[in-house]
Amino acid sequence: GDLEQAIALYQQAAAEAALLPPEELASVWSNLALALFKQGSAAESVAAADKCIAAKPEWHKAHYRRGDALFYLRRYTEARDSYARAQELAADDREVAAALALTAEAVQGGVWFRQLLPGREFAVQASSPMEELIFGAARQMQNHIYLVGCATTRECYVVDGCWDTDGIAGFARRNKMRLVGAIGTHYHFDHCGGEVPPQMAAMVSGPFGGKPTLPGLREMKRDHNTTVHIHAREVERIAKQCDLELAEISPLEQGARLPLGEAGEIEVLHTPGHSGGSVCLCVRPSGGPSGGAPLCLLSGDTIFPGSCGRLDLPDSDVDLMFESLAQLRDLPDELKVYPGHAYGGASTTIGREKQAGLLRPISKEDFLRMFAR
Ligand SMILES: [Zn+2]
């Protein structure tokens, strides 16, 4: 295609190098390095960047291109040296600074984690009036979306990735991460996308009417090539809601573990109550000085700071929520808890919820009374 044609042209120009002034030659090698990188030929891209550096050693872009290709090849310490050289030559370049920070993370390794909020990292700039309504609804509902992965392999899962799947994938790409899986904490449309229930339809379709659907698990699977995971109890429901084949969905069960590259794993805790298949995701690093103590808990709509998810919905169950909260009480006090919405704050801890939230000792009678309809 166009890329191959461009590469051939640059290669030809580079072959006639003797005829070109160094300035022009450097830009030919730089363009070739970029085109080869885009094509996925990272090793060849490094070689082209080396020629570029030879032609114009003080040009920050040459070192930046070399860094990008080395990063892709997971040669992180060499990438860091190239980006550092680029920064010496262009101290104000924000792209270079960002790449250097990501490379420091990659050199260090471990679990890679980001909390995203609509209007901040995604659902920022709509490309159509319909999308503007959807993004507005996302900002109003304050759905947190999470990316959890491995800083070394640069592969990650997206948790509750919907509303703006392209925006989320773009955020991952800018962070030099590749989405490999999409996990829903429960089937609700504001966590998995798909068909919007009638009582919420006006919010995301406004004057456009019809039967609105949100991008979500389906788009993660079809457009961004991820696996799709939801608790076994909600697989059929999600297949219908998101128009996916049953075989395209991997059912999750209590205790299931999803690998995070070399960094650790996600352990699935089945915590029904808000919905029958609600899960909390416990992120556990592998070995290390902390001895594999969990890093954080993604609590979906099960726990919020000072409260729990709604229990007045048709398939919610107060008794089951009581049992699920009891299960979470056994986790370490210092464990950070990241909820599915920004209601009441961006995060809390198990200890804080045991003191002042719904993990405090409450008798079943009192709990049932609190949520009596
Ligand atoms: Zn929900």
Short mmCIF file of C-alpha atoms and ligand atoms in Angstrom, two decimals:
data_model
loop_
_atom_site.label_atom_id
_atom_site.label_comp_id
_atom_site.label_asym_id
_atom_site.label_seq_id
_atom_site.Cartn_x
_atom_site.Cartn_y
_atom_site.Cartn_z
CA GLY A 1 0.00 0.00 0.00
CA ASP A 2 0.97 3.67 0.51
CA LEU A 3 3.35 2.79 3.31
CA GLU A 4 5.32 0.30 1.21
CA GLN A 5 5.48 2.79 -1.65
CA ALA A 6 6.79 5.47 0.70
CA ILE A 7 9.40 3.09 2.10
CA ALA A 8 10.60 2.21 -1.42
CA LEU A 9 10.90 5.92 -2.27
CA TYR A 10 12.84 6.75 0.88
CA GLN A 11 15.11 3.75 0.37
CA GLN A 12 15.85 4.93 -3.16
CA ALA A 13 16.59 8.44 -1.93
CA ALA A 14 18.85 7.07 0.80
CA ALA A 15 20.72 4.95 -1.76
CA GLU A 16 21.53 8.15 -3.63
CA ALA A 17 22.81 9.62 -0.38
CA ALA A 18 26.04 10.95 -1.86
CA LEU A 19 23.99 13.43 -3.91
CA LEU A 20 22.07 14.85 -0.94
CA PRO A 21 23.16 17.50 1.54
CA PRO A 22 23.29 16.01 5.10
CA GLU A 23 20.24 18.03 6.20
CA GLU A 24 18.03 16.44 3.51
CA LEU A 25 19.59 13.04 3.97
CA ALA A 26 18.73 13.13 7.69
CA SER A 27 15.09 13.87 6.92
CA VAL A 28 14.96 10.99 4.40
CA TRP A 29 16.33 8.57 7.03
CA SER A 30 13.95 9.97 9.65
CA ASN A 31 10.93 9.47 7.37
CA LEU A 32 12.14 5.98 6.51
CA ALA A 33 12.58 5.14 10.21
CA LEU A 34 9.01 6.31 10.89
CA ALA A 35 7.51 4.43 7.92
CA LEU A 36 9.32 1.22 8.88
CA PHE A 37 8.15 1.62 12.49
CA LYS A 38 4.54 2.08 11.36
CA GLN A 39 4.89 -1.03 9.23
CA GLY A 40 6.01 -3.01 12.29
CA SER A 41 9.62 -3.41 11.06
CA ALA A 42 11.14 -2.10 14.28
CA ALA A 43 14.64 -3.57 13.86
CA GLU A 44 14.94 -1.95 10.40
CA SER A 45 13.60 1.26 11.91
CA VAL A 46 16.45 1.28 14.46
CA ALA A 47 18.95 0.86 11.60
CA ALA A 48 17.38 3.78 9.68
CA ALA A 49 17.41 5.94 12.84
CA ASP A 50 21.12 5.12 13.29
CA LYS A 51 21.82 6.41 9.77
CA CYS A 52 19.75 9.49 10.57
CA ILE A 53 21.85 10.12 13.69
CA ALA A 54 25.03 9.68 11.65
CA ALA A 55 23.81 12.30 9.17
CA LYS A 56 22.66 14.82 11.84
CA PRO A 57 23.84 13.83 15.34
CA GLU A 58 22.37 16.88 17.11
CA TRP A 59 18.79 16.39 15.84
CA HIS A 60 16.49 15.30 18.71
CA LYS A 61 14.02 13.65 16.32
CA ALA A 62 16.62 11.12 15.17
CA HIS A 63 17.13 9.95 18.74
CA TYR A 64 13.39 10.01 19.42
CA ARG A 65 12.70 7.73 16.42
CA ARG A 66 15.42 5.36 17.59
CA GLY A 67 13.85 5.32 21.07
CA ASP A 68 10.40 4.46 19.69
CA ALA A 69 11.70 1.49 17.71
CA LEU A 70 13.79 0.22 20.63
CA PHE A 71 10.82 0.56 22.98
CA TYR A 72 8.69 -1.51 20.62
CA LEU A 73 11.43 -4.18 20.65
CA ARG A 74 11.29 -4.09 24.49
CA ARG A 75 14.92 -2.94 24.61
CA TYR A 76 13.88 -0.49 27.32
CA THR A 77 17.24 0.58 28.76
CA GLU A 78 18.54 1.41 25.25
CA ALA A 79 15.26 3.21 24.49
CA ARG A 80 15.69 5.24 27.68
CA ASP A 81 19.20 6.29 26.60
CA SER A 82 17.90 7.41 23.18
CA TYR A 83 14.98 9.37 24.64
CA ALA A 84 17.31 10.90 27.25
CA ARG A 85 19.62 12.09 24.45
CA ALA A 86 16.57 13.50 22.60
CA GLN A 87 15.60 15.37 25.76
CA GLU A 88 19.09 16.86 26.13
CA LEU A 89 18.71 18.24 22.60
CA ALA A 90 15.08 19.41 22.98
CA ALA A 91 14.32 20.08 26.64
CA ASP A 92 10.80 21.45 26.00
CA ASP A 93 9.50 18.63 23.77
CA ARG A 94 6.49 17.13 25.59
CA GLU A 95 6.35 13.99 23.44
CA VAL A 96 9.94 13.21 24.34
CA ALA A 97 9.29 13.84 28.05
CA ALA A 98 6.22 11.58 27.99
CA ALA A 99 8.10 8.80 26.19
CA LEU A 100 10.94 9.03 28.70
CA ALA A 101 8.50 8.69 31.64
CA LEU A 102 6.85 5.61 30.09
CA THR A 103 10.26 4.09 29.47
CA ALA A 104 11.24 4.56 33.12
CA GLU A 105 8.06 2.61 34.03
CA ALA A 106 8.89 -0.14 31.56
CA VAL A 107 12.47 -0.47 32.86
CA GLN A 108 11.09 -0.83 36.39
CA GLY A 109 8.43 -3.39 35.37
CA GLY A 110 5.54 -4.56 37.56
CA VAL A 111 1.80 -3.96 37.36
CA TRP A 112 0.74 -1.05 35.13
CA PHE A 113 -2.45 0.68 36.26
CA ARG A 114 -4.52 3.70 35.23
CA GLN A 115 -7.87 5.07 36.43
CA LEU A 116 -9.75 6.88 33.65
CA LEU A 117 -12.65 9.32 33.90
CA PRO A 118 -14.96 10.52 31.09
CA GLY A 119 -14.12 14.06 29.99
CA ARG A 120 -10.58 13.61 31.26
CA GLU A 121 -8.90 10.67 29.48
CA PHE A 122 -11.78 9.63 27.18
CA ALA A 123 -15.16 10.94 25.99
CA VAL A 124 -13.44 14.30 25.54
CA GLN A 125 -14.06 15.40 21.96
CA ALA A 126 -17.15 14.10 20.20
CA SER A 127 -17.16 13.74 16.41
CA SER A 128 -20.96 13.84 15.96
CA PRO A 129 -24.01 15.28 17.76
CA MET A 130 -25.05 11.74 18.78
CA GLU A 131 -21.61 11.11 20.23
CA GLU A 132 -21.77 14.43 22.08
CA LEU A 133 -24.93 13.19 23.85
CA ILE A 134 -23.25 9.88 24.72
CA PHE A 135 -20.12 11.61 26.04
CA GLY A 136 -22.30 14.02 28.04
CA ALA A 137 -24.14 11.08 29.63
CA ALA A 138 -20.78 9.44 30.45
CA ARG A 139 -19.56 12.61 32.17
CA GLN A 140 -22.83 12.86 34.10
CA MET A 141 -22.65 9.22 35.26
CA GLN A 142 -18.94 9.55 36.14
CA ASN A 143 -18.06 5.98 35.15
CA HIS A 144 -14.50 5.05 36.05
CA ILE A 145 -12.74 2.85 33.53
CA TYR A 146 -9.54 1.03 34.43
CA LEU A 147 -6.55 -0.24 32.50
CA VAL A 148 -4.54 -2.95 34.26
CA GLY A 149 -1.56 -4.65 32.70
CA CYS A 150 2.14 -5.42 32.70
CA ALA A 151 4.68 -2.58 32.42
CA THR A 152 7.16 -4.97 30.75
CA THR A 153 5.03 -6.73 28.11
CA ARG A 154 2.92 -3.55 27.62
CA GLU A 155 -0.28 -5.62 27.43
CA CYS A 156 -3.34 -4.65 29.45
CA TYR A 157 -6.97 -5.39 30.22
CA VAL A 158 -9.64 -2.72 30.11
CA VAL A 159 -12.21 -2.94 32.92
CA ASP A 160 -15.72 -1.61 32.14
CA GLY A 161 -14.51 -0.15 28.83
CA CYS A 162 -17.45 1.50 27.11
CA TRP A 163 -18.95 4.90 26.06
CA ASP A 164 -15.90 5.78 23.93
CA THR A 165 -14.03 2.60 23.02
CA ASP A 166 -11.87 4.35 20.39
CA GLY A 167 -10.93 7.04 22.91
CA ILE A 168 -9.95 4.40 25.47
CA ALA A 169 -7.91 2.48 22.90
CA GLY A 170 -6.23 5.75 21.89
CA PHE A 171 -5.29 6.43 25.52
CA ALA A 172 -3.76 2.95 25.75
CA ARG A 173 -1.83 3.49 22.51
CA ARG A 174 -0.44 6.85 23.68
CA ASN A 175 0.78 5.01 26.78
CA LYS A 176 2.48 2.42 24.55
CA MET A 177 0.09 -0.27 25.83
CA ARG A 178 -1.80 -2.88 23.83
CA LEU A 179 -5.33 -3.90 24.86
CA VAL A 180 -5.64 -7.69 25.05
CA GLY A 181 -8.82 -8.21 27.07
CA ALA A 182 -12.03 -6.44 28.13
CA ILE A 183 -13.63 -7.33 31.47
CA GLY A 184 -17.09 -6.24 32.60
CA THR A 185 -17.61 -6.01 36.39
CA HIS A 186 -21.34 -6.57 35.68
CA TYR A 187 -23.66 -6.39 32.70
CA HIS A 188 -25.13 -2.88 33.16
CA PHE A 189 -24.99 -0.76 30.00
CA ASP A 190 -22.86 1.95 31.65
CA HIS A 191 -20.15 -0.69 32.26
CA CYS A 192 -20.40 -2.91 29.16
CA GLY A 193 -22.17 -0.78 26.55
CA GLY A 194 -24.61 -2.28 24.07
CA GLU A 195 -28.36 -1.77 24.11
CA VAL A 196 -29.52 0.91 26.53
CA PRO A 197 -32.55 0.04 28.71
CA PRO A 198 -35.74 1.96 27.76
CA GLN A 199 -35.83 4.08 30.94
CA MET A 200 -32.31 5.42 30.17
CA ALA A 201 -32.66 5.61 26.37
CA ALA A 202 -33.61 9.30 26.20
CA MET A 203 -30.41 10.23 28.03
CA VAL A 204 -28.13 8.89 25.29
CA SER A 205 -30.30 9.27 22.19
CA GLY A 206 -32.08 12.58 22.86
CA PRO A 207 -33.83 13.87 19.75
CA PHE A 208 -32.37 11.01 17.65
CA GLY A 209 -34.74 8.49 19.25
CA GLY A 210 -34.69 4.88 18.12
CA LYS A 211 -33.09 2.04 20.05
CA PRO A 212 -29.77 3.47 21.18
CA THR A 213 -26.68 1.36 21.71
CA LEU A 214 -23.40 2.36 23.28
CA PRO A 215 -19.98 1.20 22.14
CA GLY A 216 -18.65 -1.33 24.64
CA LEU A 217 -17.61 -4.98 24.82
CA ARG A 218 -18.65 -5.59 21.21
CA GLU A 219 -16.42 -2.81 19.88
CA MET A 220 -13.54 -3.86 22.14
CA LYS A 221 -13.81 -7.33 20.64
CA ARG A 222 -14.48 -6.47 17.00
CA ASP A 223 -12.54 -3.21 16.54
CA HIS A 224 -9.76 -3.60 19.08
CA ASN A 225 -9.28 -7.34 18.98
CA THR A 226 -9.63 -8.06 22.72
CA THR A 227 -11.00 -11.11 24.49
CA VAL A 228 -14.26 -10.44 26.41
CA HIS A 229 -14.90 -11.53 30.01
CA ILE A 230 -18.01 -11.38 32.19
CA HIS A 231 -19.27 -13.51 35.08
CA ALA A 232 -20.82 -16.81 33.92
CA ARG A 233 -24.27 -15.73 35.16
CA GLU A 234 -24.32 -12.74 32.83
CA VAL A 235 -22.85 -14.24 29.66
CA GLU A 236 -26.18 -14.83 27.91
CA ARG A 237 -27.44 -11.43 28.91
CA ILE A 238 -24.30 -9.72 27.56
CA ALA A 239 -24.43 -11.71 24.31
CA LYS A 240 -27.91 -10.29 23.69
CA GLN A 241 -27.22 -6.78 24.98
CA CYS A 242 -23.93 -6.36 23.09
CA ASP A 243 -24.85 -8.46 20.05
CA LEU A 244 -21.96 -10.90 20.55
CA GLU A 245 -21.85 -14.65 19.91
CA LEU A 246 -21.80 -16.77 23.10
CA ALA A 247 -18.50 -18.28 21.94
CA GLU A 248 -16.95 -14.79 21.85
CA ILE A 249 -17.41 -14.37 25.62
CA SER A 250 -15.20 -16.01 28.28
CA PRO A 251 -17.23 -16.72 31.44
CA LEU A 252 -15.64 -15.74 34.76
CA GLU A 253 -16.08 -17.75 37.98
CA GLN A 254 -15.19 -17.09 41.62
CA GLY A 255 -11.42 -17.51 42.07
CA ALA A 256 -10.57 -17.32 38.35
CA ARG A 257 -7.18 -15.74 37.64
CA LEU A 258 -6.31 -13.70 34.55
CA PRO A 259 -2.57 -13.27 33.93
CA LEU A 260 -0.98 -9.79 33.77
CA GLY A 261 2.05 -10.65 31.64
CA GLU A 262 5.08 -11.02 33.93
CA ALA A 263 3.64 -8.64 36.54
CA GLY A 264 0.99 -10.67 38.34
CA GLU A 265 -2.66 -11.56 37.92
CA ILE A 266 -6.24 -10.45 38.37
CA GLU A 267 -8.22 -12.62 40.78
CA VAL A 268 -11.99 -12.69 40.28
CA LEU A 269 -14.19 -12.38 43.39
CA HIS A 270 -17.86 -13.12 42.72
CA THR A 271 -19.74 -10.47 44.71
CA PRO A 272 -23.44 -10.69 43.75
CA GLY A 273 -25.91 -8.18 45.16
CA HIS A 274 -26.02 -5.16 42.87
CA SER A 275 -26.53 -7.73 40.08
CA GLY A 276 -26.35 -11.53 40.10
CA GLY A 277 -23.03 -11.67 38.29
CA SER A 278 -21.24 -8.67 39.81
CA VAL A 279 -17.54 -9.24 40.40
CA CYS A 280 -14.73 -7.40 42.18
CA LEU A 281 -11.27 -7.73 40.66
CA CYS A 282 -8.32 -8.15 43.00
CA VAL A 283 -4.99 -7.17 41.39
CA ARG A 284 -2.13 -9.29 42.73
CA PRO A 285 1.54 -8.70 41.83
CA SER A 286 3.73 -11.75 41.36
CA GLY A 287 6.20 -12.44 44.21
CA GLY A 288 8.44 -9.44 44.87
CA PRO A 289 9.26 -7.75 48.16
CA SER A 290 5.56 -7.32 49.06
CA GLY A 291 5.22 -11.12 48.92
CA GLY A 292 2.32 -11.03 46.48
CA ALA A 293 0.02 -8.99 48.77
CA PRO A 294 -2.81 -7.58 46.65
CA LEU A 295 -2.22 -4.15 45.10
CA CYS A 296 -5.79 -2.95 44.71
CA LEU A 297 -9.40 -4.00 44.31
CA LEU A 298 -11.58 -2.83 41.42
CA SER A 299 -15.00 -2.90 43.07
CA GLY A 300 -17.36 -2.15 40.16
CA ASP A 301 -20.75 -1.15 41.56
CA THR A 302 -20.32 -3.32 44.69
CA ILE A 303 -18.53 -0.81 46.98
CA PHE A 304 -18.34 2.98 46.78
CA PRO A 305 -16.70 5.20 49.40
CA GLY A 306 -19.21 5.15 52.25
CA SER A 307 -21.84 3.14 50.40
CA CYS A 308 -22.59 0.20 48.11
CA GLY A 309 -24.21 -0.17 44.69
CA ARG A 310 -27.94 0.28 44.23
CA LEU A 311 -30.07 -2.54 45.59
CA ASP A 312 -33.45 -1.36 44.31
CA LEU A 313 -32.99 -2.72 40.79
CA PRO A 314 -35.03 -5.65 39.44
CA ASP A 315 -32.15 -8.16 39.67
CA SER A 316 -30.40 -6.81 42.76
CA ASP A 317 -30.51 -8.75 46.03
CA VAL A 318 -29.94 -7.32 49.52
CA ASP A 319 -29.19 -10.72 51.15
CA LEU A 320 -26.54 -11.53 48.56
CA MET A 321 -24.96 -8.06 48.95
CA PHE A 322 -24.70 -8.65 52.71
CA GLU A 323 -22.79 -11.90 52.06
CA SER A 324 -20.58 -10.28 49.40
CA LEU A 325 -19.59 -7.43 51.72
CA ALA A 326 -18.72 -10.02 54.39
CA GLN A 327 -16.36 -11.66 51.87
CA LEU A 328 -14.60 -8.34 51.19
CA ARG A 329 -14.15 -7.65 54.93
CA ASP A 330 -11.44 -10.37 54.96
CA LEU A 331 -9.18 -8.37 52.62
CA PRO A 332 -6.25 -6.37 54.11
CA ASP A 333 -7.21 -3.00 55.68
CA GLU A 334 -4.62 -1.08 53.67
CA LEU A 335 -5.91 -2.42 50.33
CA LYS A 336 -6.91 0.39 47.96
CA VAL A 337 -10.42 0.13 46.50
CA TYR A 338 -11.25 1.67 43.13
CA PRO A 339 -15.01 1.97 42.46
CA GLY A 340 -16.95 1.87 39.18
CA HIS A 341 -18.15 5.48 39.50
CA ALA A 342 -16.59 8.61 40.94
CA TYR A 343 -19.54 9.08 43.34
CA GLY A 344 -18.09 10.01 46.72
CA GLY A 345 -14.45 9.99 45.59
CA ALA A 346 -11.91 8.34 43.29
CA SER A 347 -10.85 5.61 45.74
CA THR A 348 -11.06 4.35 49.30
CA THR A 349 -9.51 1.51 51.32
CA ILE A 350 -10.92 -1.63 52.91
CA GLY A 351 -9.89 -0.22 56.32
CA ARG A 352 -11.75 3.07 55.78
CA GLU A 353 -14.91 1.21 54.68
CA LYS A 354 -14.61 -1.04 57.76
CA GLN A 355 -14.57 2.08 59.93
CA ALA A 356 -17.08 4.33 58.23
CA GLY A 357 -18.59 2.52 55.24
CA LEU A 358 -20.67 -0.57 54.62
CA LEU A 359 -17.88 -2.96 55.63
CA ARG A 360 -18.36 -1.88 59.27
CA PRO A 361 -19.90 -4.51 61.53
CA ILE A 362 -23.62 -4.39 60.81
CA SER A 363 -26.09 -7.11 61.77
CA LYS A 364 -28.01 -8.68 58.92
CA GLU A 365 -31.25 -7.34 60.42
CA ASP A 366 -29.92 -3.79 60.43
CA PHE A 367 -28.56 -4.17 56.90
CA LEU A 368 -31.90 -5.45 55.58
CA ARG A 369 -33.66 -2.57 57.37
CA MET A 370 -31.32 0.00 55.74
CA PHE A 371 -32.28 -1.22 52.29
CA ALA A 372 -35.95 -2.06 52.90
CA ARG A 373 -37.96 -1.02 49.84
ZN ZN B 1 -24.48 -1.07 37.87
#
